[in-house]
mmCIF file of C-alpha atoms in Angstrom:
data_model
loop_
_atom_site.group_PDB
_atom_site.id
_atom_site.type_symbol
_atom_site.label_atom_id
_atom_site.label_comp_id
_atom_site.label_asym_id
_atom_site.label_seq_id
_atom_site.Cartn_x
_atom_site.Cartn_y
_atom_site.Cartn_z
ATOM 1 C CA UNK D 1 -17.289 -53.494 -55.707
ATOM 2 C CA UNK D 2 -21.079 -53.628 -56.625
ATOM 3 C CA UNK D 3 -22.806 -53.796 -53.804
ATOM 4 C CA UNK D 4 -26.935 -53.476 -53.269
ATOM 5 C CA UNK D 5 -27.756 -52.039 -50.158
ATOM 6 C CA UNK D 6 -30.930 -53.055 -48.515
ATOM 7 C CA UNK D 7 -33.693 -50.554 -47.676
ATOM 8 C CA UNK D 8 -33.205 -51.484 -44.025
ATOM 9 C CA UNK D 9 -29.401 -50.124 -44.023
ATOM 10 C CA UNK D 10 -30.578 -47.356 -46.036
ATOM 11 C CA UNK D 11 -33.073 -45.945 -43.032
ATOM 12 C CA UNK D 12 -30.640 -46.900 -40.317
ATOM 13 C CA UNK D 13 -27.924 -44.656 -41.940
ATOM 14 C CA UNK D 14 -30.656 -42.188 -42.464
ATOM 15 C CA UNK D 15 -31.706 -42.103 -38.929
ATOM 16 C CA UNK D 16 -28.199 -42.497 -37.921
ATOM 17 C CA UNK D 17 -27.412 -39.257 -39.970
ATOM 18 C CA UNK D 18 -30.217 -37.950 -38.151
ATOM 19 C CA UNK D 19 -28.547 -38.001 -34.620
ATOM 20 C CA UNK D 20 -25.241 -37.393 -35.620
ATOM 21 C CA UNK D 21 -23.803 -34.939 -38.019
ATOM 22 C CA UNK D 22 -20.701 -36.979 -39.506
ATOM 23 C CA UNK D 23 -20.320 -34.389 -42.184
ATOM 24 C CA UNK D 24 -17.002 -33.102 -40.596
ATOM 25 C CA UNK D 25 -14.663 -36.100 -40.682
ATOM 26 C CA UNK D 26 -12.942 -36.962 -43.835
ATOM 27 C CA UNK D 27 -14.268 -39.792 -46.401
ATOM 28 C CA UNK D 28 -12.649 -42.756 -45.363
ATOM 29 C CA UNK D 29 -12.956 -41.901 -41.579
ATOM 30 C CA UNK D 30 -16.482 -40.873 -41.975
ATOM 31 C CA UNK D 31 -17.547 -44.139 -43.421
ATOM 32 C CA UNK D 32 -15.982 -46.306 -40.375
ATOM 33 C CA UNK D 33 -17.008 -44.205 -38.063
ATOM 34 C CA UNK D 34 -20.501 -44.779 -39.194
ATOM 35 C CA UNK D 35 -20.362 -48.352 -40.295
ATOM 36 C CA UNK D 36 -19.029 -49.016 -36.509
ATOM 37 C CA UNK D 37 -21.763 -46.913 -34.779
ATOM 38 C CA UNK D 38 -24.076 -48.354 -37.397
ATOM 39 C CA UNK D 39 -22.927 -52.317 -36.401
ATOM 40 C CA UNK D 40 -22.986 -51.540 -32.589
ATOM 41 C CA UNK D 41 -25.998 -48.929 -32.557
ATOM 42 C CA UNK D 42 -23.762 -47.116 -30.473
ATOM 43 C CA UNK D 43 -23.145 -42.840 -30.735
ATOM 44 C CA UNK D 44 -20.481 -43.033 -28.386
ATOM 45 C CA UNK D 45 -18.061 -44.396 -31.010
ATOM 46 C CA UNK D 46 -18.072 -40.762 -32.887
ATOM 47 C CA UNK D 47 -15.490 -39.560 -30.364
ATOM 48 C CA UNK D 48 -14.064 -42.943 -28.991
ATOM 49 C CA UNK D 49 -12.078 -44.005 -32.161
ATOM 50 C CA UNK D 50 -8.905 -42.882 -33.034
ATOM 51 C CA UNK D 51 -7.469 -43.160 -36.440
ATOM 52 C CA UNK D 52 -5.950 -41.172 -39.379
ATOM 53 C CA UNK D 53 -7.245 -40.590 -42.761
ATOM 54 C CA UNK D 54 -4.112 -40.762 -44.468
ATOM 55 C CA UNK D 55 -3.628 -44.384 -42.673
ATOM 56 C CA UNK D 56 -6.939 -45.672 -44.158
ATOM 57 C CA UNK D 57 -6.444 -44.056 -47.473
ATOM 58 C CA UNK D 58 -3.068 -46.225 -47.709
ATOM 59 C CA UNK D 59 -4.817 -49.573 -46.207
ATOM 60 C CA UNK D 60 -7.797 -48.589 -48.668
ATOM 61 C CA UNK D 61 -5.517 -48.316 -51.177
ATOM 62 C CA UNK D 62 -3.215 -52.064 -50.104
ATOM 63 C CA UNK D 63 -7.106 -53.906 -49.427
ATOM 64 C CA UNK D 64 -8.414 -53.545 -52.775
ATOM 65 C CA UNK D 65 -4.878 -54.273 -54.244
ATOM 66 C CA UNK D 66 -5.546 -57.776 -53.040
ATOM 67 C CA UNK D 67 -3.518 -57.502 -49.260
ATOM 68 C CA UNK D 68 -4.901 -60.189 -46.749
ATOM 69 C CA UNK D 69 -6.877 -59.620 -44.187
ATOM 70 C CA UNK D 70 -5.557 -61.581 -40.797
ATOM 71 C CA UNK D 71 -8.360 -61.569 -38.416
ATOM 72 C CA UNK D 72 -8.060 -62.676 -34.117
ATOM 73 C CA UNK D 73 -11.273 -65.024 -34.454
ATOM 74 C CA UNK D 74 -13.287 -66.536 -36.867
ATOM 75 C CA UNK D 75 -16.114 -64.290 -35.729
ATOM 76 C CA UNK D 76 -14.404 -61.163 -36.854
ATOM 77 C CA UNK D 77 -13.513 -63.344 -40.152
ATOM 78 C CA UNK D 78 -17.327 -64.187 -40.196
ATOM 79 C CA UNK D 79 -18.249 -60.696 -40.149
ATOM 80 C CA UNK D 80 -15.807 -59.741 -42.868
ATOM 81 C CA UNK D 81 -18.272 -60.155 -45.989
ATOM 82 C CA UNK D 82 -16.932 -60.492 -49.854
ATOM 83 C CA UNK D 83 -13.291 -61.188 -48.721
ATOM 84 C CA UNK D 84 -11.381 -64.653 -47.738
ATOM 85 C CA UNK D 85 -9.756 -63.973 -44.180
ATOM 86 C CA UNK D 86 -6.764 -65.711 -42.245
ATOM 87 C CA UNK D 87 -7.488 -66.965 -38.680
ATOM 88 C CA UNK D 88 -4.798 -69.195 -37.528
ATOM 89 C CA UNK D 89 -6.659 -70.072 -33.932
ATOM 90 C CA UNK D 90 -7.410 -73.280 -35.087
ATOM 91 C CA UNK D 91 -4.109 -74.489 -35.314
ATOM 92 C CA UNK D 92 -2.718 -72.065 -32.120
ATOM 93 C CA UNK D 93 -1.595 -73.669 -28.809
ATOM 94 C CA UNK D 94 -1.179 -71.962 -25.011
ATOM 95 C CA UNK D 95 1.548 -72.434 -23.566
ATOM 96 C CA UNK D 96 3.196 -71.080 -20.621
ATOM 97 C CA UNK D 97 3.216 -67.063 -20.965
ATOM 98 C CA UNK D 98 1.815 -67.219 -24.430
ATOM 99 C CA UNK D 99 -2.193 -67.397 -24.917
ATOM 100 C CA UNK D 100 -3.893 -69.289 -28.264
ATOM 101 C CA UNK D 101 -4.586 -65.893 -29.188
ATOM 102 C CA UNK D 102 -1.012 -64.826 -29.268
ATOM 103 C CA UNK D 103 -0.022 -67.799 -31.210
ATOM 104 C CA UNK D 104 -2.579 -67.740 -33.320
ATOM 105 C CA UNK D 105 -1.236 -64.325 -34.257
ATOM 106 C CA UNK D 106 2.917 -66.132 -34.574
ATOM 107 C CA UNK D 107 1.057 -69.028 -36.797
ATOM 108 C CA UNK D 108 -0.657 -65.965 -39.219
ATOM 109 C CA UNK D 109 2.943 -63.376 -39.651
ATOM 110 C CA UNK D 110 4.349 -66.426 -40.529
ATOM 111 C CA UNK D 111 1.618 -67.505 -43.350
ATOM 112 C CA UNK D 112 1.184 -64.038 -44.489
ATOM 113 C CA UNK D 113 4.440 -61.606 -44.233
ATOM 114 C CA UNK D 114 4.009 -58.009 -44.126
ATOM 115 C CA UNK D 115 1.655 -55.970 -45.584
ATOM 116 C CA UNK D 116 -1.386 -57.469 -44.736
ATOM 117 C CA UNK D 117 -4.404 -56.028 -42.647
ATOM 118 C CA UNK D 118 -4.538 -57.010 -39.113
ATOM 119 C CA UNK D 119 -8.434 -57.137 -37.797
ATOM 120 C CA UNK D 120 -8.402 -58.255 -34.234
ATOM 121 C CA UNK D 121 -11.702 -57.476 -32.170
ATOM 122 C CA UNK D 122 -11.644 -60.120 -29.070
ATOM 123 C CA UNK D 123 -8.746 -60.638 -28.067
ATOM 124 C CA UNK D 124 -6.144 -58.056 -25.954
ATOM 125 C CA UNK D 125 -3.236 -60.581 -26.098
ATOM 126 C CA UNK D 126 -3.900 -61.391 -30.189
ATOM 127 C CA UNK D 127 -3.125 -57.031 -30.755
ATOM 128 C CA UNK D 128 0.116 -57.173 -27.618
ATOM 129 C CA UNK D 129 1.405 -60.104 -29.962
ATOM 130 C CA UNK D 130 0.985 -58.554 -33.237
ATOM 131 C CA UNK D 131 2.987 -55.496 -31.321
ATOM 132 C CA UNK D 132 5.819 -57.777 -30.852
ATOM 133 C CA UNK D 133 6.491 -58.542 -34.434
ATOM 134 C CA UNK D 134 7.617 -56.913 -37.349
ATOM 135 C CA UNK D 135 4.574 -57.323 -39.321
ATOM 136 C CA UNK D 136 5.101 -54.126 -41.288
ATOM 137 C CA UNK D 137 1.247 -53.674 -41.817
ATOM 138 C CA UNK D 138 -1.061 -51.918 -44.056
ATOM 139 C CA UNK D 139 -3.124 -51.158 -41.122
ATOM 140 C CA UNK D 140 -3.891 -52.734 -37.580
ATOM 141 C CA UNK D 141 -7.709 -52.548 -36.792
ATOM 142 C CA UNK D 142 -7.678 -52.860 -33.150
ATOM 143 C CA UNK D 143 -10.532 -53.257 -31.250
ATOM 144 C CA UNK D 144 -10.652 -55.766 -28.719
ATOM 145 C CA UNK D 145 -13.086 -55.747 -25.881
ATOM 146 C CA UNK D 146 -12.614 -56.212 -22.636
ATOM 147 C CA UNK D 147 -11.993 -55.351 -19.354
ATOM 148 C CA UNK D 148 -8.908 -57.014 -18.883
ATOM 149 C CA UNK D 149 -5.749 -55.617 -21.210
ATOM 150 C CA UNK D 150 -8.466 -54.132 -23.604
ATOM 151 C CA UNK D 151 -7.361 -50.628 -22.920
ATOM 152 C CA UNK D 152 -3.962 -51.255 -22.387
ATOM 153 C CA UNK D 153 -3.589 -52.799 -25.819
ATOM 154 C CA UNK D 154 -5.280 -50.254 -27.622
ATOM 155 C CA UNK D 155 -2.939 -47.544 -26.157
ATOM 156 C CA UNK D 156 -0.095 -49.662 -27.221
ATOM 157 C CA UNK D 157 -0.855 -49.590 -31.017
ATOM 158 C CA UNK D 158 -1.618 -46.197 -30.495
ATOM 159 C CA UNK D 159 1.831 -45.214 -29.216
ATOM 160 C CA UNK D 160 3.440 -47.866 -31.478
ATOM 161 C CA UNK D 161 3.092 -45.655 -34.393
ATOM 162 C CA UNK D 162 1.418 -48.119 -37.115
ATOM 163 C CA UNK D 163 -1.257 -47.342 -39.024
ATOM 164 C CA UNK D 164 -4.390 -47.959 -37.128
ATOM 165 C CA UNK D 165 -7.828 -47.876 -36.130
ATOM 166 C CA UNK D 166 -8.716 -48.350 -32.566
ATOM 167 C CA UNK D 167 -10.417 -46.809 -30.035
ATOM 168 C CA UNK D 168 -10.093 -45.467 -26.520
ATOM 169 C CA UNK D 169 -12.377 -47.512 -23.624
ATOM 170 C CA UNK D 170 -13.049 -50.871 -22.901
ATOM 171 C CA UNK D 171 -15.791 -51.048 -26.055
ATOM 172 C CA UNK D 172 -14.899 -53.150 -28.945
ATOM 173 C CA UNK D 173 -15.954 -56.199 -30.109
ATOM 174 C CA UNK D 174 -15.968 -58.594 -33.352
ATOM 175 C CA UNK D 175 -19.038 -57.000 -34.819
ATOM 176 C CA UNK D 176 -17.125 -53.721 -34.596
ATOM 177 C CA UNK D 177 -13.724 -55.098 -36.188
ATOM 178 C CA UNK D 178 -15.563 -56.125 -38.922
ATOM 179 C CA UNK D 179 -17.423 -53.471 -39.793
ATOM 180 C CA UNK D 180 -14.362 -50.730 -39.265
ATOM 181 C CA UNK D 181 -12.880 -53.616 -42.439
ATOM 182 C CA UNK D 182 -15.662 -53.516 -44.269
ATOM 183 C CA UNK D 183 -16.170 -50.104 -44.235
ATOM 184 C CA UNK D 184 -12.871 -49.715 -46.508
ATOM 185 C CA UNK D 185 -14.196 -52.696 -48.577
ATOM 186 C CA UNK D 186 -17.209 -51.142 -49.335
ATOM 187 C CA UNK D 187 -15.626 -47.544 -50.069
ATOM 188 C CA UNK D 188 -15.219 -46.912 -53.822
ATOM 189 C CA UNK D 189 -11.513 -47.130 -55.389
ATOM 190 C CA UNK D 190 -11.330 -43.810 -57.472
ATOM 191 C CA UNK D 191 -11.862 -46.146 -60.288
ATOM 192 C CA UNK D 192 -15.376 -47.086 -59.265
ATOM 193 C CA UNK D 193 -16.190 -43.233 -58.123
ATOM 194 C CA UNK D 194 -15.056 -42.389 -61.782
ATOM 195 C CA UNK D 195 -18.027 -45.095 -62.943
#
């Protein structure tokens, strides 16, 4: 992906780089570990996030071979830039025990099958959903905020065992789900590094 970086994101990564030596995690955990702390102006993220290179090199690997990308809210979808997204909330209905969120999440397995990336950065009962079905993804970025199930959810994918960013407190957000996807979009495929 060609992709011209303003001057603006150049000096905030500079300055970022400045505070925080990043130099130690791995290349695809380095660069969404930076493009979160760089969307949320936020340090804190460096040790809050939890993932596993090997994860994102596979979901790097199933993004750029065309996998869709299922996202909680059109916000995260918003934030999401050069890709087409899936957000089912339009169409989703409460009902009792079951939130739009959740069945916004039911409407999108359905549409898309396994193998997709799961973005969810609002909603707590969108990620327990997704936990409930055998969605089979590439990778589960989840990182809803909230003070309410936020946590809880988070440590759920973490102990589920699927691929996964995420992170440990109640921090999160749609700006951040967006930019831990679009830090693998923006990552060269070994094709473009050979360029």
């Amino acid at each position: 992906m060609n992709r011209v970086v303003h001057p603006i994101e150049e000096e905030s990564y500079r300055r970022l780089r400045a505070r925080l030596d990043t130099s130690h995690f791995p290349p695809l955990t380095r660069a969404v570990v930076e493009r979160v702390i760089h969307s949320a102006a936020d340090l804190d993220y460096a040790t809050d996030l939890v993932m596993a290179e090997a994860d994102l090199a596979k979901a790097h690997a199933a993004l750029h071979a065309g996998a869709p990308v299922v996202v909680d809210v059109e916000m995260v979808g918003a934030g999401i830039t050069r890709r087409e997204t899936v957000c089912r909330l339009k169409d989703a209905e409460s009902g009792p025990g079951l939130t739009r969120s959740a069945h916004a999440i039911r409407l999108a397995h359905e549409q898309v099958g396994p193998g997709a990336l799961w973005v969810i950065g609002n909603a707590p009962t969108a990620l327990e959903e997704l936990l409930t079905l055998d969605a089979r993804p590439a990778l589960v970025i989840g990182l809803p905020v909230g003070f309410v199930g936020a946590v809880e959810s988070k440590a759920a994918l973490r102990e589920s065992g699927l691929p996964a960013v995420s992170n440990v407190s109640e921090k999160g957000g749609s700006a951040v789900a967006a930019a831990a996807l679009n830090a693998l979009l923006y990552h060269p495929t070994s094709a473009e590094e050979k360029l």
